[in-house]
JSON list of C-alpha atoms in Angstrom, two decimals:
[
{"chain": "A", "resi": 701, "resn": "UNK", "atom": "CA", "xyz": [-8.31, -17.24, 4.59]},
{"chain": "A", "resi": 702, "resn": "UNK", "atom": "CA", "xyz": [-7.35, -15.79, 7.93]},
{"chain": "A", "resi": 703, "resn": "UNK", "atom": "CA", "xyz": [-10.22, -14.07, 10.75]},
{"chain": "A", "resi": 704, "resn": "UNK", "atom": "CA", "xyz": [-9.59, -10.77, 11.19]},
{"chain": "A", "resi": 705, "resn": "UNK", "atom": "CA", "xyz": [-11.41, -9.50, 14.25]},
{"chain": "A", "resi": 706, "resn": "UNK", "atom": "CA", "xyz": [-14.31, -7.65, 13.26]},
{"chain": "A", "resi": 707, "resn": "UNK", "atom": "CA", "xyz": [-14.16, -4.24, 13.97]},
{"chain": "A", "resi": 708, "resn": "UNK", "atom": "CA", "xyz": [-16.89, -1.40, 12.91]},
{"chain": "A", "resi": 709, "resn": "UNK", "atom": "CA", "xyz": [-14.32, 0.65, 10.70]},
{"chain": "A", "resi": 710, "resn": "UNK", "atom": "CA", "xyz": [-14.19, 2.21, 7.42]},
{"chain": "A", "resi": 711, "resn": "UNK", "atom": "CA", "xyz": [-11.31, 3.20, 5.51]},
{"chain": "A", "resi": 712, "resn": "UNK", "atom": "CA", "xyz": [-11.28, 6.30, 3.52]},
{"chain": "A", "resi": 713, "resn": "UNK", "atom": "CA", "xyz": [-10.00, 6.04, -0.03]},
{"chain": "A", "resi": 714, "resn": "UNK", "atom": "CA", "xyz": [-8.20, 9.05, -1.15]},
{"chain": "A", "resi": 715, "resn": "UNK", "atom": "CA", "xyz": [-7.11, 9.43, -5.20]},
{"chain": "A", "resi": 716, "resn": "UNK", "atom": "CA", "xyz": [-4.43, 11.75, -4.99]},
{"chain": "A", "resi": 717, "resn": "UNK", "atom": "CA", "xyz": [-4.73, 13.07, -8.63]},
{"chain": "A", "resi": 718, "resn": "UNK", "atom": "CA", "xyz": [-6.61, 11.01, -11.30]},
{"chain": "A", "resi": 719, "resn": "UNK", "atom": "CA", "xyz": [-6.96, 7.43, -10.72]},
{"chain": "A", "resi": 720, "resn": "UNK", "atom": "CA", "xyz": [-8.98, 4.82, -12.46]},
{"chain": "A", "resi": 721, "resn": "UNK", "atom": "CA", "xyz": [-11.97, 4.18, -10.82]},
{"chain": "A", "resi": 722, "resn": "UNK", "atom": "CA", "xyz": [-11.45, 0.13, -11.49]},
{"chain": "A", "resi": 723, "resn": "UNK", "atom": "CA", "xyz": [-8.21, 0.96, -9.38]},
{"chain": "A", "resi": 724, "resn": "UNK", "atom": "CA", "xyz": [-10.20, 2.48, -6.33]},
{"chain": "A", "resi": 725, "resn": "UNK", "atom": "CA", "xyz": [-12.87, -0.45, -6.80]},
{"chain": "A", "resi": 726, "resn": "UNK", "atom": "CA", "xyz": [-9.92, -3.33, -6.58]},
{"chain": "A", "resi": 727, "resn": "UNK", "atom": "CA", "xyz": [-9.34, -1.21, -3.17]},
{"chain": "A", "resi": 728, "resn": "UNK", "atom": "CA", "xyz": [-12.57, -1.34, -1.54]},
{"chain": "A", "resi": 729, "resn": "UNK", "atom": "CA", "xyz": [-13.24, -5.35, -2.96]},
{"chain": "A", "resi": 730, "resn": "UNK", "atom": "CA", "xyz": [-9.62, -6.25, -1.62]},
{"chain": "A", "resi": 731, "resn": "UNK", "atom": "CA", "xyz": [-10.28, -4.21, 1.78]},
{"chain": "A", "resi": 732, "resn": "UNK", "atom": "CA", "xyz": [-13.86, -5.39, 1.93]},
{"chain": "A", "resi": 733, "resn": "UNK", "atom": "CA", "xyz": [-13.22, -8.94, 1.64]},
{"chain": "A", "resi": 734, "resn": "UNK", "atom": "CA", "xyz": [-9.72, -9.24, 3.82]},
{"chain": "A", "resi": 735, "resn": "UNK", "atom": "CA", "xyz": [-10.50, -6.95, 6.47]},
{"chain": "A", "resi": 736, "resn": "UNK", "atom": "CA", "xyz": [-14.38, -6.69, 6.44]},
{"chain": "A", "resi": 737, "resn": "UNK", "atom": "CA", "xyz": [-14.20, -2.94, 6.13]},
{"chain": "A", "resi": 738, "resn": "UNK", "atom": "CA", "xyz": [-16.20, -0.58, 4.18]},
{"chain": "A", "resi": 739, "resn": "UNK", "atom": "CA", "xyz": [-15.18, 2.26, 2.41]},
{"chain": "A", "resi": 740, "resn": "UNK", "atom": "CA", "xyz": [-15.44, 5.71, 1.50]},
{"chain": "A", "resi": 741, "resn": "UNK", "atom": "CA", "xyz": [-14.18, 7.31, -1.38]},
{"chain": "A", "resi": 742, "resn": "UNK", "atom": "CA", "xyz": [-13.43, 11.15, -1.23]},
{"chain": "A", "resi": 743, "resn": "UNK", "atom": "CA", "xyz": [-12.88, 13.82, -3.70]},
{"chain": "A", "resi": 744, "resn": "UNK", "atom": "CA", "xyz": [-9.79, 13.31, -5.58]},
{"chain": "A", "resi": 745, "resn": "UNK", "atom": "CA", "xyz": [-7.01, 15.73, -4.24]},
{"chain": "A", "resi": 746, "resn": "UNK", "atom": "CA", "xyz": [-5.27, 17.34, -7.06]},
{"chain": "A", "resi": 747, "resn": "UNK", "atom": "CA", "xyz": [-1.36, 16.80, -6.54]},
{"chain": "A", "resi": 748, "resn": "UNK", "atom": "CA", "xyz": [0.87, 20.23, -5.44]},
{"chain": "A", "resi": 749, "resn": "UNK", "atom": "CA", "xyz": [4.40, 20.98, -5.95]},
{"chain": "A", "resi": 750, "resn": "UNK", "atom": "CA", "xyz": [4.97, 20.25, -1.84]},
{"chain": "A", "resi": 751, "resn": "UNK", "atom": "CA", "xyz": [4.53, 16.56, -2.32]},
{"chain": "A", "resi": 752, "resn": "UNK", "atom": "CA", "xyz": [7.37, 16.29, -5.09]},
{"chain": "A", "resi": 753, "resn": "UNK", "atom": "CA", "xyz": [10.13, 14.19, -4.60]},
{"chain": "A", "resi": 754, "resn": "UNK", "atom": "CA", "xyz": [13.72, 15.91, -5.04]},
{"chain": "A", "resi": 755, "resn": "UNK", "atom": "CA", "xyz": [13.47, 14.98, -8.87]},
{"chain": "A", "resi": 756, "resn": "UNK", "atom": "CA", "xyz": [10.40, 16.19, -9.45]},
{"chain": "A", "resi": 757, "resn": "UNK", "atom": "CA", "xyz": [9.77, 13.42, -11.60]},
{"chain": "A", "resi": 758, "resn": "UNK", "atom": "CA", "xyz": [7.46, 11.69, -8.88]},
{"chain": "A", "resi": 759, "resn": "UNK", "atom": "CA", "xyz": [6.05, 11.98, -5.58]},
{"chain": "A", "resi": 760, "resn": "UNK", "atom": "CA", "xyz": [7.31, 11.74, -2.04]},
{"chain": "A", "resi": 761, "resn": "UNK", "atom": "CA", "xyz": [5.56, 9.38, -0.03]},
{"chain": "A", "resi": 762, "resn": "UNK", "atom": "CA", "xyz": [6.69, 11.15, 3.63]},
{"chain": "A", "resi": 763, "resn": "UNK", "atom": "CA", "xyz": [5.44, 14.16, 2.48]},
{"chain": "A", "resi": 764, "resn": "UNK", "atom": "CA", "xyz": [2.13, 12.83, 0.83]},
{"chain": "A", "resi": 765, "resn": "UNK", "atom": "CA", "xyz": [1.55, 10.97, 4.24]},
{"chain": "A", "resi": 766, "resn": "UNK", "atom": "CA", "xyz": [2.50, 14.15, 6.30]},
{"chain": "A", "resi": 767, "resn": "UNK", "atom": "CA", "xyz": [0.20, 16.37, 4.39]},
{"chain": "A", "resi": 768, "resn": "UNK", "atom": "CA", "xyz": [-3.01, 14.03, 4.13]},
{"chain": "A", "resi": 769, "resn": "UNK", "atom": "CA", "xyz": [-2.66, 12.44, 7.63]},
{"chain": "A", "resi": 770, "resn": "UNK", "atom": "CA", "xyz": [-5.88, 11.72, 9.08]},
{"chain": "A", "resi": 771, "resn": "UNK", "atom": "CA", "xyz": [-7.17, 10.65, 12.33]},
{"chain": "A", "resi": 772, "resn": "UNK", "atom": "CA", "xyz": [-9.52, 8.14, 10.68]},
{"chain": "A", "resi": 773, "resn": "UNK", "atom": "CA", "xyz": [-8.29, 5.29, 8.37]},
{"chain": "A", "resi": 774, "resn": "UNK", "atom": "CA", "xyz": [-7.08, 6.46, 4.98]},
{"chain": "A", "resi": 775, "resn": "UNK", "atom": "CA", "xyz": [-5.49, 5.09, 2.20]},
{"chain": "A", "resi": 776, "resn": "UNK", "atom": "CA", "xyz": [-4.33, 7.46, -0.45]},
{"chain": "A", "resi": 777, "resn": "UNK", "atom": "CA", "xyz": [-4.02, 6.16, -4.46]},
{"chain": "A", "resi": 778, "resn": "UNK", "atom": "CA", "xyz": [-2.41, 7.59, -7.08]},
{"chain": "A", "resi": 779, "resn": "UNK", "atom": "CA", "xyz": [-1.09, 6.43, -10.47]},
{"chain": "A", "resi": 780, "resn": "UNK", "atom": "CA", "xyz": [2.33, 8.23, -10.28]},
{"chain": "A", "resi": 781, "resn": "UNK", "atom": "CA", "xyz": [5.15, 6.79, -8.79]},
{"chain": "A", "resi": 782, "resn": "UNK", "atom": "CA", "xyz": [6.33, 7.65, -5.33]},
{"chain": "A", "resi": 783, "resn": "UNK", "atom": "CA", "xyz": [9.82, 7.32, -3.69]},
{"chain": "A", "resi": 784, "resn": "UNK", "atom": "CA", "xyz": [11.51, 7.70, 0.10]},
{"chain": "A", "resi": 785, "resn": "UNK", "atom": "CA", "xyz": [14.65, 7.98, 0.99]},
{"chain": "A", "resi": 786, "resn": "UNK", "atom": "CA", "xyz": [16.45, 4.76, 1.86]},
{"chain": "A", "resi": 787, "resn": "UNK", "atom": "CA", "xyz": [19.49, 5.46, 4.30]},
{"chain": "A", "resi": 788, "resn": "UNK", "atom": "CA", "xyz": [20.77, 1.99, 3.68]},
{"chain": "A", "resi": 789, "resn": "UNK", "atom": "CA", "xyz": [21.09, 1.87, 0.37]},
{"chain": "A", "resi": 790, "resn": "UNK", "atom": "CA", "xyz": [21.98, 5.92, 0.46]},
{"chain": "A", "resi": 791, "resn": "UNK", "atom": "CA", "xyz": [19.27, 6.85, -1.59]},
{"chain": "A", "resi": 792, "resn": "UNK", "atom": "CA", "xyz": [17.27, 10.32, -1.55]},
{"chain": "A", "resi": 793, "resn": "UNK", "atom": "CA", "xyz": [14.86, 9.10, -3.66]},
{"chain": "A", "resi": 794, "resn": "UNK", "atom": "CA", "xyz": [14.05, 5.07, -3.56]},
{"chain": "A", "resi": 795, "resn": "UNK", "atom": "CA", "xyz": [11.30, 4.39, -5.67]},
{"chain": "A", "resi": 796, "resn": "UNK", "atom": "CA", "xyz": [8.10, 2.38, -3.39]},
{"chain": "A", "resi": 797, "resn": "UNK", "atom": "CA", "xyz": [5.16, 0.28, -4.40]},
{"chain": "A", "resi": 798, "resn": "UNK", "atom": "CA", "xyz": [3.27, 1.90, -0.86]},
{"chain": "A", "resi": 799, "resn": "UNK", "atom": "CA", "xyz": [4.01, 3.30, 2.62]},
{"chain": "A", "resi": 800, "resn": "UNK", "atom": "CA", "xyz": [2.26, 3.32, 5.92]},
{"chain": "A", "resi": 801, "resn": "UNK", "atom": "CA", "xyz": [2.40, 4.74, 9.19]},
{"chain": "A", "resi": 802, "resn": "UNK", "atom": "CA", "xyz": [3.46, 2.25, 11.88]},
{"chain": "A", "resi": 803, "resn": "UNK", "atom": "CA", "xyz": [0.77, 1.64, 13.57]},
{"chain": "A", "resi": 804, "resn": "UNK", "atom": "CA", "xyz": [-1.33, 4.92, 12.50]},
{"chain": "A", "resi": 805, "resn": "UNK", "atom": "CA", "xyz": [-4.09, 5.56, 10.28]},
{"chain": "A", "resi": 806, "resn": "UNK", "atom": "CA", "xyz": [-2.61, 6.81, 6.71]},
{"chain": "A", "resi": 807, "resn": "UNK", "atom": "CA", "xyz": [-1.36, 5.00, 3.72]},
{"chain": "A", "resi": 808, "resn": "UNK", "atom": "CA", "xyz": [-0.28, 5.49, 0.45]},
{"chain": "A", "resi": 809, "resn": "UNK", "atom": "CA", "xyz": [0.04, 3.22, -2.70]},
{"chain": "A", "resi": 810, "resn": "UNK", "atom": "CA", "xyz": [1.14, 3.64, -6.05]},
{"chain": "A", "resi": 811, "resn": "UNK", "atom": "CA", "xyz": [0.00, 1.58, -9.10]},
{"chain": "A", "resi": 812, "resn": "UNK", "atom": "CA", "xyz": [3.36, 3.00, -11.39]},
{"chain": "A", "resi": 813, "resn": "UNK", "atom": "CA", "xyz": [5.71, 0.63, -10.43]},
{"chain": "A", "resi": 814, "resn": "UNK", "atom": "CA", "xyz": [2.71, -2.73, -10.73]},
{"chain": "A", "resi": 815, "resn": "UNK", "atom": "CA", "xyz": [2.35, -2.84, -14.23]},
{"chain": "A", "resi": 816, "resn": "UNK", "atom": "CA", "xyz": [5.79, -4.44, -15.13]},
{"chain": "A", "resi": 817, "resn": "UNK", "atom": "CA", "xyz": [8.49, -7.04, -14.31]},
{"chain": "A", "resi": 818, "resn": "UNK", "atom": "CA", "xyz": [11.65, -7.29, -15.72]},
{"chain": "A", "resi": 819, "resn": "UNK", "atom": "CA", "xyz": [10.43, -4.36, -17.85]},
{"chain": "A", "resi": 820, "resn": "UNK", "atom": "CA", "xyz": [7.37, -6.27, -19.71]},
{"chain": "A", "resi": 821, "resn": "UNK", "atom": "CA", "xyz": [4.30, -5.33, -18.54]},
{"chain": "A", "resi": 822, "resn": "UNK", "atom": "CA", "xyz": [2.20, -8.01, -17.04]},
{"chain": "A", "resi": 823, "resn": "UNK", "atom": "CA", "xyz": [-1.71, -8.83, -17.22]},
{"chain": "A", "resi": 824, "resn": "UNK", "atom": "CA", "xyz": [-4.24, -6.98, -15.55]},
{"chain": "A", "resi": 825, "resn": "UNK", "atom": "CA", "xyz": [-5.36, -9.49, -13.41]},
{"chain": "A", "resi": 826, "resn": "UNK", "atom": "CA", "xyz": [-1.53, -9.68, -12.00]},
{"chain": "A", "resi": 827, "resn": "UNK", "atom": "CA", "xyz": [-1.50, -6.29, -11.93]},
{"chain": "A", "resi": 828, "resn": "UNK", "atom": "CA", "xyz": [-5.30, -5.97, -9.85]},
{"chain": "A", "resi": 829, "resn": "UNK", "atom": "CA", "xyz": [-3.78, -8.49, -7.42]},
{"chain": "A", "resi": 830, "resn": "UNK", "atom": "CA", "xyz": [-0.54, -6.80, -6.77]},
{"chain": "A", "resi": 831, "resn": "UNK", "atom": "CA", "xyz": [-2.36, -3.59, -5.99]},
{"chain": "A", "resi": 832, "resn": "UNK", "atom": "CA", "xyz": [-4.62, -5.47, -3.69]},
{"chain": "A", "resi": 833, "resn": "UNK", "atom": "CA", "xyz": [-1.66, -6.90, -1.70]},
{"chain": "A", "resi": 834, "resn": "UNK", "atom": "CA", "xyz": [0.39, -3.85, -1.50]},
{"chain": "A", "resi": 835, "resn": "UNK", "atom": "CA", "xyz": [-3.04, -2.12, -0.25]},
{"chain": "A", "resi": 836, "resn": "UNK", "atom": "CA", "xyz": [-3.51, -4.76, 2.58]},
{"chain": "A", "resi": 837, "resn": "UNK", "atom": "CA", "xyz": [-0.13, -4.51, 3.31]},
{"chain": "A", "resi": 838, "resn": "UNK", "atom": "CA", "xyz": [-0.34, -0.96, 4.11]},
{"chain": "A", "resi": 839, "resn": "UNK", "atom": "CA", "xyz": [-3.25, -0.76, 5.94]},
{"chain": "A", "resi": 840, "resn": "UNK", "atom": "CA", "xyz": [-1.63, -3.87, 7.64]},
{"chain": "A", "resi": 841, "resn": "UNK", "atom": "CA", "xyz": [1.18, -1.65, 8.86]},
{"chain": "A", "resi": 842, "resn": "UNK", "atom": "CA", "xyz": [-1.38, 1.25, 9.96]},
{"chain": "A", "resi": 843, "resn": "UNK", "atom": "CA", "xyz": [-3.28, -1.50, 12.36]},
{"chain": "A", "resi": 844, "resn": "UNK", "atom": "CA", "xyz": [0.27, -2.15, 13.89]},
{"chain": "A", "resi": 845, "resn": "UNK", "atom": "CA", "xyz": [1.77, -5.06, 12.19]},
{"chain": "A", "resi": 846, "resn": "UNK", "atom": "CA", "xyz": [5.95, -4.37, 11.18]},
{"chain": "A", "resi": 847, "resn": "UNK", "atom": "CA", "xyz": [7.24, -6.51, 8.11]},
{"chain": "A", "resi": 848, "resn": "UNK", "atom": "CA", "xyz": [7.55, -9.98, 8.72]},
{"chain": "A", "resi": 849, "resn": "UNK", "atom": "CA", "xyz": [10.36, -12.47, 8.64]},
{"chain": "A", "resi": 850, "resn": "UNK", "atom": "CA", "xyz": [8.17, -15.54, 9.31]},
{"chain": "A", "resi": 851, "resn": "UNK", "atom": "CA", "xyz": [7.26, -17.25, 6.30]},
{"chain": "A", "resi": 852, "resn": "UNK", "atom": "CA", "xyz": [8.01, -15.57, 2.97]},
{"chain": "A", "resi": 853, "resn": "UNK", "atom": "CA", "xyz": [4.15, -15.88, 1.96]},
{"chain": "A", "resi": 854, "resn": "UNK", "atom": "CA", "xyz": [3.16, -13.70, 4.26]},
{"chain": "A", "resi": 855, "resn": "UNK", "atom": "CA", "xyz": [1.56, -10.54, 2.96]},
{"chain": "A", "resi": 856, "resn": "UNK", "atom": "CA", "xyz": [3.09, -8.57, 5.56]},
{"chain": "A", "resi": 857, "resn": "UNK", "atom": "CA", "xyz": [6.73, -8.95, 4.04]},
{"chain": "A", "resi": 858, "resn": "UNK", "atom": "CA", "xyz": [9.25, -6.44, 3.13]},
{"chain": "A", "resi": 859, "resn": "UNK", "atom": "CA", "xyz": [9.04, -6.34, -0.64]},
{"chain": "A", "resi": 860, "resn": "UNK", "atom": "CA", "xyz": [12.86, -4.84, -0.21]},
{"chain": "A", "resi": 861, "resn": "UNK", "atom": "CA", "xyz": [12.51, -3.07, -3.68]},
{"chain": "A", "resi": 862, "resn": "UNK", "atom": "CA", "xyz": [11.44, -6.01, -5.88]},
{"chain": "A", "resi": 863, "resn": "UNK", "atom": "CA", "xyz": [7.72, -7.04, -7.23]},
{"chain": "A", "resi": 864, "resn": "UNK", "atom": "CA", "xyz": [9.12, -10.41, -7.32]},
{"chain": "A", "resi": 865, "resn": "UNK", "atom": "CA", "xyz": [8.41, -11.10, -3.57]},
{"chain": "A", "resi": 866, "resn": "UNK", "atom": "CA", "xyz": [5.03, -9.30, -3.91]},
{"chain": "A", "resi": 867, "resn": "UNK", "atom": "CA", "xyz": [4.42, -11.68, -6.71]},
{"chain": "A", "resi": 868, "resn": "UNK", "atom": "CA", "xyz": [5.53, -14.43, -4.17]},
{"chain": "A", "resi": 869, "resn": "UNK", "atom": "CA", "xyz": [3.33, -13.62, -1.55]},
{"chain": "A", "resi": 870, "resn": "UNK", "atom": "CA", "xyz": [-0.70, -14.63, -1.11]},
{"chain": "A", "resi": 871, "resn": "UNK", "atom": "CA", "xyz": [-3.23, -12.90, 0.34]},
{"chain": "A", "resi": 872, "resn": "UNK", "atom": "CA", "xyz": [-2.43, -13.83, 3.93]},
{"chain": "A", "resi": 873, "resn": "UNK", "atom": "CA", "xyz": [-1.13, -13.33, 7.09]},
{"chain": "A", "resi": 874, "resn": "UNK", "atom": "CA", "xyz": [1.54, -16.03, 8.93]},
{"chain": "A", "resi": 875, "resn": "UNK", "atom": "CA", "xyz": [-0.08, -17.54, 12.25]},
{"chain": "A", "resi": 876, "resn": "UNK", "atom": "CA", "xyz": [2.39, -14.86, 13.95]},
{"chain": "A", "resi": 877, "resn": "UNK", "atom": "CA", "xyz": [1.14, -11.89, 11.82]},
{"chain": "A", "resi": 878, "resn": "UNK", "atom": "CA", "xyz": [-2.47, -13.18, 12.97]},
{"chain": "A", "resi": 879, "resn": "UNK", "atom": "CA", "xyz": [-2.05, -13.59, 16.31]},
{"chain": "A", "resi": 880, "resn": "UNK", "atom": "CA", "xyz": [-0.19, -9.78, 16.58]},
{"chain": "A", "resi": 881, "resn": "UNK", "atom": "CA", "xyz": [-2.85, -8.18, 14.75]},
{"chain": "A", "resi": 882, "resn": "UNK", "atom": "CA", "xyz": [-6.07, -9.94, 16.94]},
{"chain": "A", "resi": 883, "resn": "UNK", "atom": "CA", "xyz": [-4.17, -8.13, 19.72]}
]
């Protein structure tokens, strides 16, 4: 386990439409027991046409992140997927696990795209620690930490797309990761 300097903060969880309350619980335990944080939960926000993606088939992270920024520490949850669009691969719509704001104070994670791998969906526990480590990762990103390139472990990674390296990492940070984010 790594220290994280212990810092008075709580994180506000947001379900953006409905969302399992075991969902926002593996939040708060996973946040709780990495970070040290407490937090809130708020009134689920009931989805609107101006965070839809292009499709309309799922949501649009920059515009979900735009639209419930918040100058206290907030991680938004939903159960339907989200995408952004991903100039290198020239896509409009690139389907995410989670995005943050670099450093900032607003997150968002999806559970759609945790539940499967290689198109067979996996156990719940696998599933409970992926959405774990993609939460940590995010808030990770809003405390100022970029993806990392150290060691392949590292939570902090760029999943690039596949749940394969999410499945590869632990619930960690690289010595470099730590040292950045006691900073």
């Amino acid at each position: 386990r790594n220290s994280i300097p212990k810092v008075e903060k709580v994180i506000q969880i947001l379900p953006l439409g409905a969302v399992r309350i075991e969902y926002i619980n593996e939040i708060k335990s996973a946040v709780k027991k990495f970070y040290g944080y407490d937090c809130v939960v708020l009134q689920r926000a009931e989805p609107t046409s101006d965070i839809m993606a292009r499709s309309k088939k799922r949501y649009d992270a920059d515009k979900i992140l735009e639209k419930y920024n918040s100058k206290v520490c907030r991680i938004i949850i939903t159960e339907k997927d989200i995408a952004t669009e991903n100039e290198q691969l020239k896509s409009k719509e690139w389907g995410i696990f989670g995005m943050g704001y670099w450093p900032g104070t607003t997150c968002v994670v999806s559970t759609d795209r945790l539940r499967k791998k290689g198109g067979k969906l996996v156990s719940h526990e696998l599933f409970m620690e992926r959405l774990g480590k993609i939460a940590l990762h995010e808030i990770g990103h809003n405390l100022g930490l970029d993806h990392c390139k150290n060691d392949p472990r590292c939570m902090m990674n760029d999943a690039n797309g596949t749940i394969a390296q999410v499945d590869r990492e632990r619930i960690w940070f690289c010595d470099k990761c730590q040292r950045q984010i006691k900073k």
